[in-house]
XYZ file of C-alpha atoms in Angstrom:
592
model
C 10.070 -19.940 -4.676
C 6.909 -22.201 -3.770
C 6.169 -23.110 -7.518
C 3.234 -22.829 -8.249
C 0.835 -23.332 -12.197
C 0.186 -20.681 -13.656
C -2.679 -21.284 -16.142
C -3.436 -19.458 -19.275
C -6.571 -19.450 -19.087
C -9.669 -16.559 -17.159
C -10.594 -18.032 -14.171
C -14.360 -20.261 -14.696
C -16.122 -22.001 -13.025
C -19.028 -24.185 -12.569
C -20.264 -24.085 -8.921
C -23.803 -24.991 -6.629
C -25.233 -22.548 -4.606
C -26.479 -24.522 -1.771
C -29.755 -23.390 0.471
C -30.014 -24.267 3.719
C -32.024 -26.811 3.370
C -28.518 -28.505 1.237
C -30.219 -29.340 -2.063
C -28.977 -27.769 -4.869
C -30.849 -24.811 -6.095
C -28.865 -24.771 -9.313
C -25.387 -23.672 -10.697
C -23.766 -20.380 -11.958
C -21.096 -19.874 -14.285
C -19.009 -17.630 -13.270
C -16.026 -15.232 -14.738
C -12.379 -13.706 -13.903
C -11.806 -10.164 -12.573
C -10.339 -8.122 -15.314
C -9.034 -4.045 -15.161
C -9.908 -1.443 -17.074
C -8.376 1.251 -16.848
C -7.494 1.542 -13.233
C -11.441 0.443 -12.366
C -12.058 -3.169 -11.756
C -15.040 -5.576 -12.723
C -15.628 -8.838 -12.425
C -17.679 -10.489 -15.231
C -19.796 -11.992 -12.195
C -19.292 -13.302 -9.208
C -18.374 -16.171 -7.678
C -21.134 -16.817 -4.985
C -19.611 -19.605 -3.038
C -22.346 -19.737 -0.517
C -23.017 -23.576 1.974
C -24.958 -23.444 5.137
C -24.783 -25.450 8.149
C -27.397 -28.398 7.742
C -28.325 -28.804 10.941
C -28.568 -27.027 14.094
C -28.046 -30.571 16.166
C -25.579 -32.954 15.585
C -25.740 -36.845 16.984
C -22.375 -39.198 16.957
C -21.599 -40.465 13.557
C -19.524 -43.720 13.950
C -18.636 -45.701 11.401
C -17.154 -49.936 12.565
C -14.640 -49.082 12.181
C -14.165 -46.607 15.216
C -13.921 -43.335 12.612
C -16.121 -40.719 13.890
C -16.933 -38.926 11.167
C -18.715 -35.369 10.725
C -23.232 -34.838 11.809
C -23.282 -32.914 8.640
C -23.945 -33.707 5.532
C -21.482 -32.494 3.302
C -20.999 -30.347 1.405
C -19.856 -29.288 -1.471
C -16.114 -27.939 -1.931
C -14.837 -26.897 -5.669
C -11.800 -28.999 -5.790
C -9.893 -25.834 -7.741
C -11.266 -22.467 -6.369
C -8.155 -19.993 -6.562
C -7.737 -18.290 -3.099
C -8.183 -15.130 -4.829
C -11.410 -14.492 -6.737
C -12.695 -17.046 -3.886
C -12.579 -13.556 -1.876
C -12.910 -10.609 -3.833
C -16.571 -12.643 -5.217
C -17.391 -12.263 -1.566
C -16.309 -8.741 -1.470
C -17.997 -7.999 -4.812
C -21.423 -9.493 -3.224
C -21.251 -6.839 0.462
C -19.382 -4.091 -1.920
C -21.930 -1.725 -0.347
C -20.545 -2.111 3.670
C -18.290 -0.954 5.528
C -15.505 -3.840 6.499
C -12.326 -2.943 8.046
C -11.428 0.016 10.334
C -8.005 0.660 12.897
C -8.966 0.874 15.913
C -7.098 3.738 17.112
C -6.526 5.666 14.094
C -10.170 5.637 12.123
C -8.623 4.774 8.803
C -11.262 2.118 7.232
C -12.273 0.716 4.139
C -15.167 -0.419 2.957
C -15.894 -4.402 0.813
C -15.146 -1.747 -2.608
C -12.231 -0.464 -1.307
C -10.761 -3.804 -0.987
C -11.849 -4.702 -4.065
C -9.756 -1.831 -5.691
C -6.856 -1.392 -3.252
C -5.795 -4.359 -3.579
C -6.238 -5.419 -7.094
C -3.996 -2.542 -7.126
C -1.929 -3.701 -4.659
C -1.426 -6.735 -6.491
C -0.751 -4.949 -9.727
C 1.939 -3.233 -7.975
C 3.498 -6.640 -7.579
C 3.732 -7.414 -10.670
C 5.426 -4.051 -11.889
C 7.943 -4.965 -9.680
C 8.633 -8.376 -11.245
C 7.468 -10.846 -8.355
C 5.791 -13.911 -9.707
C 3.831 -16.681 -9.650
C 5.839 -18.939 -6.608
C 7.644 -16.317 -5.193
C 7.653 -15.662 -1.027
C 6.737 -12.194 0.747
C 6.711 -11.573 4.619
C 4.156 -9.376 6.381
C 6.202 -8.534 9.598
C 3.469 -6.244 11.752
C 1.014 -6.059 14.241
C -2.606 -5.952 13.545
C -3.896 -2.911 10.644
C -6.192 -2.955 7.667
C -3.004 -3.045 4.545
C -2.862 -6.464 6.369
C -5.887 -7.689 4.455
C -5.128 -5.614 1.290
C -1.532 -7.475 0.929
C -2.858 -11.130 1.907
C -5.791 -10.506 -1.153
C -2.900 -9.078 -3.091
C -0.848 -11.440 -2.629
C -2.721 -14.202 -3.615
C -4.237 -12.349 -7.143
C -0.777 -12.277 -8.358
C -0.317 -15.784 -7.241
C 2.104 -15.047 -4.287
C 2.816 -17.264 -1.435
C 2.542 -15.205 1.430
C 4.364 -16.054 4.696
C 3.615 -14.404 8.127
C 5.793 -13.866 11.190
C 5.360 -13.083 15.168
C 5.452 -8.662 15.800
C 7.233 -9.679 18.613
C 10.269 -11.434 16.863
C 13.851 -10.970 17.805
C 16.112 -10.422 15.129
C 17.642 -13.550 15.204
C 13.956 -15.618 15.018
C 13.596 -13.503 12.289
C 16.481 -14.537 10.146
C 15.864 -17.714 10.570
C 12.267 -17.200 8.863
C 13.311 -15.260 5.956
C 16.724 -17.817 5.380
C 13.770 -20.392 5.667
C 11.091 -19.071 4.124
C 13.399 -18.205 0.772
C 10.996 -15.524 0.616
C 12.448 -11.864 -1.878
C 10.484 -9.385 -0.107
C 9.437 -8.341 3.517
C 6.433 -5.396 5.099
C 6.659 -4.278 7.721
C 6.183 -1.106 9.817
C 8.286 1.862 10.678
C 8.426 0.164 14.851
C 10.333 -3.048 13.401
C 12.228 -1.206 10.368
C 15.457 -1.981 12.852
C 15.162 -5.686 13.258
C 14.384 -5.983 10.098
C 17.430 -4.052 8.950
C 18.958 -6.137 12.131
C 18.330 -9.757 10.602
C 18.476 -8.763 6.781
C 22.355 -7.622 7.871
C 23.726 -10.515 9.857
C 22.613 -13.303 6.894
C 25.026 -14.175 4.084
C 21.763 -15.837 2.107
C 18.990 -13.364 2.854
C 18.621 -11.925 -0.373
C 15.543 -8.878 -0.219
C 14.776 -7.361 -3.519
C 12.841 -4.248 -0.946
C 11.280 -3.751 2.521
C 7.834 -1.754 2.210
C 6.595 -0.282 5.186
C 3.921 1.087 6.619
C 4.115 4.296 7.258
C 7.788 6.180 5.482
C 10.980 4.828 6.839
C 14.334 5.608 4.940
C 15.395 3.562 2.409
C 12.398 1.553 2.324
C 9.492 1.404 0.053
C 6.053 2.883 1.261
C 3.507 0.769 0.924
C 0.879 3.382 0.295
C 3.134 3.318 -3.375
C 2.140 0.114 -3.933
C -2.315 0.752 -3.138
C -1.296 4.085 -5.188
C -0.336 1.937 -8.624
C -2.628 2.777 -11.481
C -3.344 -0.602 -11.413
C -2.319 -1.834 -15.727
C 0.369 -4.659 -14.813
C -3.208 -7.195 -13.633
C -4.747 -8.344 -16.221
C -6.332 -11.318 -14.792
C -6.489 -12.561 -11.099
C -4.076 -15.373 -10.805
C -6.112 -19.050 -11.014
C -3.205 -22.089 -10.852
C -3.277 -25.724 -8.806
C -5.893 -24.712 -6.258
C -4.379 -27.720 -4.403
C -0.815 -27.692 -5.586
C -0.855 -23.843 -4.809
C 0.450 -22.500 -1.558
C -1.410 -20.220 0.087
C 0.476 -18.906 2.576
C 3.220 -20.652 5.034
C 3.095 -19.531 9.025
C 4.582 -21.599 11.082
C 4.432 -23.804 13.579
C 6.511 -24.292 16.759
C 7.504 -28.433 16.919
C 8.655 -30.132 20.274
C 12.023 -31.580 18.360
C 13.709 -28.269 16.587
C 13.247 -24.831 15.180
C 9.279 -23.425 14.138
C 8.655 -24.897 10.293
C 7.023 -23.803 7.689
C 2.610 -24.930 7.253
C 2.087 -24.863 4.009
C -1.767 -24.016 2.899
C -2.317 -24.248 -0.548
C -5.755 -21.845 -1.912
C -7.902 -25.172 -1.006
C -6.743 -26.224 2.676
C -7.648 -21.516 3.686
C -10.849 -22.275 0.883
C -12.502 -25.475 2.225
C -11.621 -23.860 6.122
C -14.276 -21.242 5.036
C -17.149 -23.020 3.719
C -16.796 -25.683 6.968
C -16.637 -22.015 8.922
C -20.032 -21.454 7.596
C -21.908 -23.470 10.036
C -20.916 -20.431 12.607
C -23.429 -17.925 10.881
C -22.899 -14.541 11.317
C -24.987 -11.728 10.347
C -24.133 -8.906 8.168
C -24.948 -6.446 10.924
C -22.062 -8.373 13.801
C -19.466 -5.761 14.388
C -16.099 -8.423 15.414
C -12.287 -7.341 17.356
C -10.035 -7.608 15.678
C -6.976 -7.709 18.231
C -6.215 -11.704 18.170
C -2.839 -11.280 15.976
C -3.619 -11.754 12.218
C -0.122 -13.291 11.638
C -1.443 -15.957 13.138
C -3.257 -18.680 11.381
C -6.448 -18.174 14.276
C -6.623 -14.772 13.236
C -5.784 -14.620 9.504
C -8.830 -17.654 8.866
C -11.208 -17.920 11.640
C -11.466 -13.383 11.846
C -9.740 -11.860 8.871
C -10.710 -14.169 6.089
C -14.126 -15.004 8.148
C -15.836 -11.816 8.209
C -15.478 -11.172 3.935
C -17.057 -14.566 3.898
C -19.694 -13.198 6.389
C -20.535 -9.698 5.463
C -19.514 -8.417 8.863
C -16.994 -4.892 10.099
C -13.994 -5.265 12.412
C -11.658 -2.507 14.237
C -8.229 -3.186 14.294
C -5.747 -3.082 17.594
C -2.173 -3.836 17.524
C -2.077 -4.894 20.170
C -3.253 -5.411 24.269
C -4.074 -2.042 26.529
C -7.070 -2.865 29.288
C -8.457 0.320 29.036
C -8.253 0.918 25.408
C -9.523 -2.582 24.407
C -12.455 -2.233 27.238
C -13.395 1.075 25.171
C -13.139 0.235 21.892
C -15.480 -3.038 23.083
C -18.491 -0.458 24.363
C -17.637 2.107 21.832
C -17.827 0.286 18.556
C -20.627 -2.125 19.926
C -19.048 -4.745 19.231
C -20.999 -7.882 19.597
C -18.717 -10.427 18.571
C -15.382 -11.334 20.386
C -12.200 -13.677 19.224
C -9.988 -14.578 22.073
C -7.799 -16.326 24.100
C -8.442 -17.989 27.850
C -5.619 -15.382 29.044
C -7.752 -12.383 28.192
C -11.063 -14.112 28.524
C -10.092 -14.198 32.135
C -9.768 -10.455 32.234
C -13.078 -10.220 31.685
C -13.835 -12.153 34.095
C -12.136 -11.109 36.700
C -10.611 -7.664 36.230
C -12.442 -4.683 37.766
C -11.645 -2.584 35.110
C -14.011 -3.955 33.410
C -17.034 -2.916 35.099
C -15.993 1.145 33.720
C -17.185 -0.102 30.012
C -20.786 -0.734 28.650
C -20.417 -4.169 27.009
C -24.089 -5.088 26.678
C -23.540 -5.357 22.686
C -21.428 -8.430 23.501
C -23.701 -11.119 22.062
C -20.895 -14.088 21.672
C -17.318 -14.607 22.807
C -14.993 -17.102 20.368
C -12.133 -19.118 21.636
C -9.663 -20.395 21.005
C -5.464 -21.248 21.146
C -5.663 -22.977 24.388
C -7.823 -24.999 26.352
C -11.080 -22.775 28.616
C -11.944 -25.014 31.706
C -16.502 -24.869 32.278
C -15.833 -22.382 35.525
C -14.451 -20.026 33.414
C -16.885 -20.225 30.865
C -20.116 -19.512 33.483
C -17.940 -16.666 35.041
C -17.734 -14.508 32.581
C -21.662 -15.510 30.857
C -23.049 -14.626 34.623
C -20.460 -11.482 34.162
C -20.933 -10.220 31.185
C -24.374 -11.813 30.353
C -23.428 -13.034 27.052
C -25.721 -15.498 25.379
C -23.028 -17.743 23.782
C -19.127 -18.747 24.328
C -18.065 -20.978 21.620
C -14.783 -22.808 22.101
C -13.201 -24.761 18.647
C -10.281 -26.844 17.954
C -8.443 -26.487 15.396
C -3.725 -26.403 14.303
C -1.841 -24.461 12.312
C -1.405 -28.106 10.330
C -5.454 -27.782 10.099
C -6.541 -24.466 8.181
C -7.222 -24.057 11.463
C -10.487 -25.152 12.726
C -10.942 -29.353 12.484
C -13.828 -28.861 16.449
C -16.306 -25.599 17.283
C -19.398 -25.736 19.851
C -22.540 -24.375 17.653
C -24.668 -23.077 19.778
C -27.480 -23.742 21.763
C -24.301 -24.523 23.799
C -25.403 -28.060 26.212
C -21.457 -29.572 26.382
C -20.121 -26.917 28.458
C -16.316 -27.495 28.088
C -15.661 -28.835 25.623
C -14.190 -28.314 21.809
C -17.245 -29.312 20.172
C -18.350 -31.604 16.969
C -16.237 -32.192 13.860
C -17.108 -29.265 11.258
C -18.807 -30.309 8.160
C -16.680 -32.726 5.320
C -14.173 -33.716 8.404
C -13.319 -36.830 10.356
C -11.802 -38.100 13.280
C -10.163 -41.066 15.284
C -8.370 -41.509 19.122
C -5.739 -44.038 18.612
C -4.523 -45.597 21.939
C -0.175 -43.547 21.351
C 0.589 -46.917 22.027
C -0.800 -50.296 20.578
C -1.892 -47.844 17.827
C -5.704 -49.158 18.591
C -8.958 -46.862 17.719
C -10.005 -46.697 20.125
C -13.953 -45.940 21.604
C -16.116 -43.110 23.985
C -15.097 -41.282 26.499
C -11.339 -43.238 26.392
C -8.269 -40.573 25.731
C -6.001 -41.194 23.149
C -4.377 -39.539 20.674
C -6.409 -37.198 18.278
C -6.223 -37.291 14.758
C -7.960 -35.588 11.492
C -8.424 -36.056 8.043
C -10.841 -33.505 5.872
C -9.461 -30.548 2.958
C -8.136 -28.498 5.639
C -5.597 -30.661 6.299
C -1.814 -29.097 5.309
C 0.121 -29.775 2.305
C 2.856 -30.039 4.137
C 5.970 -28.357 6.261
C 8.150 -26.066 3.438
C 11.575 -28.314 2.674
C 10.437 -31.312 5.758
C 9.929 -34.176 4.299
C 10.247 -36.600 6.808
C 8.283 -34.318 9.695
C 5.608 -34.272 7.533
C 5.460 -37.989 6.633
C 5.613 -38.455 10.744
C 2.887 -35.806 10.634
C 0.427 -36.865 8.539
C 0.076 -41.127 7.115
C -2.018 -42.509 5.877
C -4.455 -40.167 4.984
C -3.913 -39.090 8.394
C -2.241 -35.798 10.985
C -1.316 -37.339 13.906
C -2.130 -34.036 16.161
C -0.025 -34.565 19.086
C -3.324 -34.164 21.634
C -4.812 -36.218 23.433
C -8.739 -35.963 23.576
C -12.048 -38.118 23.893
C -15.500 -37.552 22.917
C -18.431 -38.278 24.418
C -21.423 -39.941 23.406
C -23.111 -37.431 21.463
C -20.084 -36.613 19.611
C -19.163 -33.513 21.419
C -14.727 -33.728 21.057
C -12.879 -32.583 24.731
C -8.862 -32.119 25.169
C -7.184 -33.832 27.909
C -3.663 -33.002 27.553
C -0.961 -32.817 25.204
C 1.380 -35.500 23.663
C 3.101 -33.611 23.089
C 5.523 -31.322 23.961
C 4.723 -27.742 23.864
C 4.461 -24.623 26.083
C 1.102 -22.703 25.615
C 1.569 -19.296 27.002
C -1.268 -16.861 26.532
C -2.042 -18.776 23.264
C 1.026 -18.856 22.242
C 3.517 -22.061 21.521
C 6.896 -22.517 23.063
C 9.125 -24.817 21.636
C 10.845 -26.205 24.370
C 13.633 -28.496 22.063
C 14.101 -24.361 21.140
C 15.073 -22.759 24.156
C 17.046 -25.865 25.535
C 19.073 -25.220 21.960
C 20.044 -21.064 22.567
C 20.372 -22.126 26.359
C 22.882 -24.624 25.744
C 25.063 -22.447 23.541
C 26.102 -20.343 26.665
C 28.800 -20.800 28.198
C 28.262 -21.615 31.699
C 25.422 -23.816 30.736
C 26.984 -27.760 30.626
C 22.822 -28.638 29.688
C 19.252 -27.433 29.939
C 16.092 -29.011 29.506
C 12.455 -26.662 29.654
C 8.615 -27.303 30.049
C 5.775 -26.036 31.187
C 3.781 -24.686 33.939
C 0.733 -24.124 34.919
C -0.463 -19.978 35.285
C -3.261 -19.209 36.138
C -3.420 -16.123 33.669
C -1.117 -16.752 31.097
C -2.031 -21.210 31.063
C 1.954 -22.324 30.854
C 5.332 -20.457 31.194
C 8.756 -21.813 30.674
C 10.955 -23.076 33.334
C 14.610 -23.483 32.516
C 16.513 -26.549 34.930
C 20.078 -25.563 34.044
C 23.460 -27.536 34.818
C 26.592 -25.533 35.197
C 29.871 -25.348 34.268
C 32.313 -26.159 36.935
C 33.953 -24.012 38.912
C 30.679 -20.990 37.164
C 29.453 -18.534 39.348
C 25.855 -18.046 36.505
C 23.163 -17.341 38.639
C 20.009 -16.868 38.041
C 19.185 -13.670 36.816
C 22.214 -13.828 33.852
C 20.394 -16.717 33.023
C 17.263 -14.728 31.829
C 19.252 -11.649 30.856
C 20.516 -14.213 28.093
C 17.260 -15.149 27.173
C 15.805 -11.997 26.998
C 18.054 -11.041 24.281
C 17.659 -13.783 22.154
C 13.666 -14.947 21.951
C 10.035 -12.943 21.892
C 9.439 -11.688 25.018
C 6.639 -15.333 24.686
C 9.074 -17.210 25.519
C 10.781 -16.012 27.979
C 11.710 -17.752 31.195
C 8.502 -16.854 33.000
C 8.425 -19.533 35.207
C 12.305 -19.367 36.641
C 15.249 -20.796 36.548
C 16.348 -24.230 38.521
C 20.017 -25.111 39.308
C 20.115 -29.435 39.585
C 23.475 -31.577 39.391
C 21.901 -32.749 36.409
C 19.418 -33.222 33.674
C 16.990 -36.657 33.657
C 17.175 -38.424 30.592
C 16.198 -42.065 29.358
C 18.490 -44.198 28.392
C 18.519 -42.817 24.268
C 18.965 -39.710 26.170
C 15.827 -37.906 25.905
C 14.794 -35.433 28.486
C 12.026 -36.803 30.663
C 9.624 -33.779 31.244
C 8.214 -35.911 33.862
C 10.094 -36.590 36.283
C 11.112 -32.316 36.001
C 6.623 -31.615 35.860
C 6.586 -34.344 38.939
C 9.674 -32.607 40.921
C 7.590 -29.387 40.601
C 4.439 -30.127 41.581
C 6.013 -31.527 44.811
C 7.599 -29.149 45.290
C 4.394 -27.094 45.697
C 3.862 -29.178 48.100
C 5.178 -29.278 50.487
């Protein structure tokens, strides 16, 4: 259980409404969300909205070499709970359509989401869940995902999200590490949940809730049908301390870590993202996973603050993907580079009318200038917008704001954010066009890693988050990510920790030692490749290693880059794997 503090009073806030010109127009006192005989109403809305103060950015560098956002600082309230924040935006657009399942056609308006979310929150309270309890969501994308996020926030719960491709072993670790007390999943994934729970001695779930129906599980529909009487106020605690969401981030030295993001972190980043103002007429595609911080904040939450509509898809299937874009006249789409490559090169694209798309947002991995230009030319897209962030920064730090003049850049710092580039060896602060480690400071920086104080202290030092990414910035303040200081492999935007795969491989009885690196791939970005030292007299083959990995990890972690048997793994005197030597060896073989 994550400790959250419940204030006895109803939510009350005096918020500043900031105009487009950046001047304070007025202050408005807002009330809490109340329940009365199954009907939901608020004393007043909380229209906390911020807008970009400038359409152009230039380099803002202090004497100490610290780069500050060129936007004027936004007024970010210190203690606004996410539930009240998002409900007030839902109220603002209550008559508009909000979310539709792109496969089934099930859809909810903004008003529907308000009423259904608060009913689910009431059902949580009736079931005995208390502020600080952690509930897990193990599901592909669907409209109900949004109801869970909002309901959990309204009830003071923490939501931890899980990759829907998890194996039972991976799910077991996540359940144990997060200490969650319930899980919400799909019919197709119930068997994986039961296997994970059945093999754990510590996981104690109150219940398994399922979207649909499955024997021995509670249908999610029963929560939506609740009479709502148990929720008398939206949870309002300590926004800077109470954990709203607990996504997991892969590390380079072990298993995934729970990233504690507070109400304040998420509200701050949503306000900072108003530099990318969307229109209420925009129709968004929700194909990137909602369990990922990008899909969660930049897509699912951000559409609400902008009054847009979204169409969800559970996974990428070429024909369904393209037909959904075409028939719904999608105007803005969030993608990762492999999907942008598909749009730029696949012949199937020619069979669909994608002329409504005016913006493509790209994140999770670097996007090259050549691919940007090719996609824009083929689709006639007006804007290809890149950004940069981490799970640990809620997630956005940089974004390129139209008009785009620096193709290949991840853009400039968003409001209320500072950065510095340091030499990884000397910690010296570097200047423009000098490459070093990117360090970040802002209200979106995480509270820390769950139960990992040493890892938190290593990541956040003197208030600065050390990203592990190598970057530089130009004279105009535009940033470019050039490489990773850390050793994470990025496969189609997913993070794969070499140490996790190595820890698995070494458990095979025929493997003496091993190392894993990422090798370049045009479509996927990087592919995991293993170097294996087999035991003496072992007859283990590449196929055996691949099958062993396939049985124990999610598809995106599999060794698609192949397996190479070697006499020894290159290591430093301290025993650290010298991956650089393995990467150089692989490159040399390609050139032979």
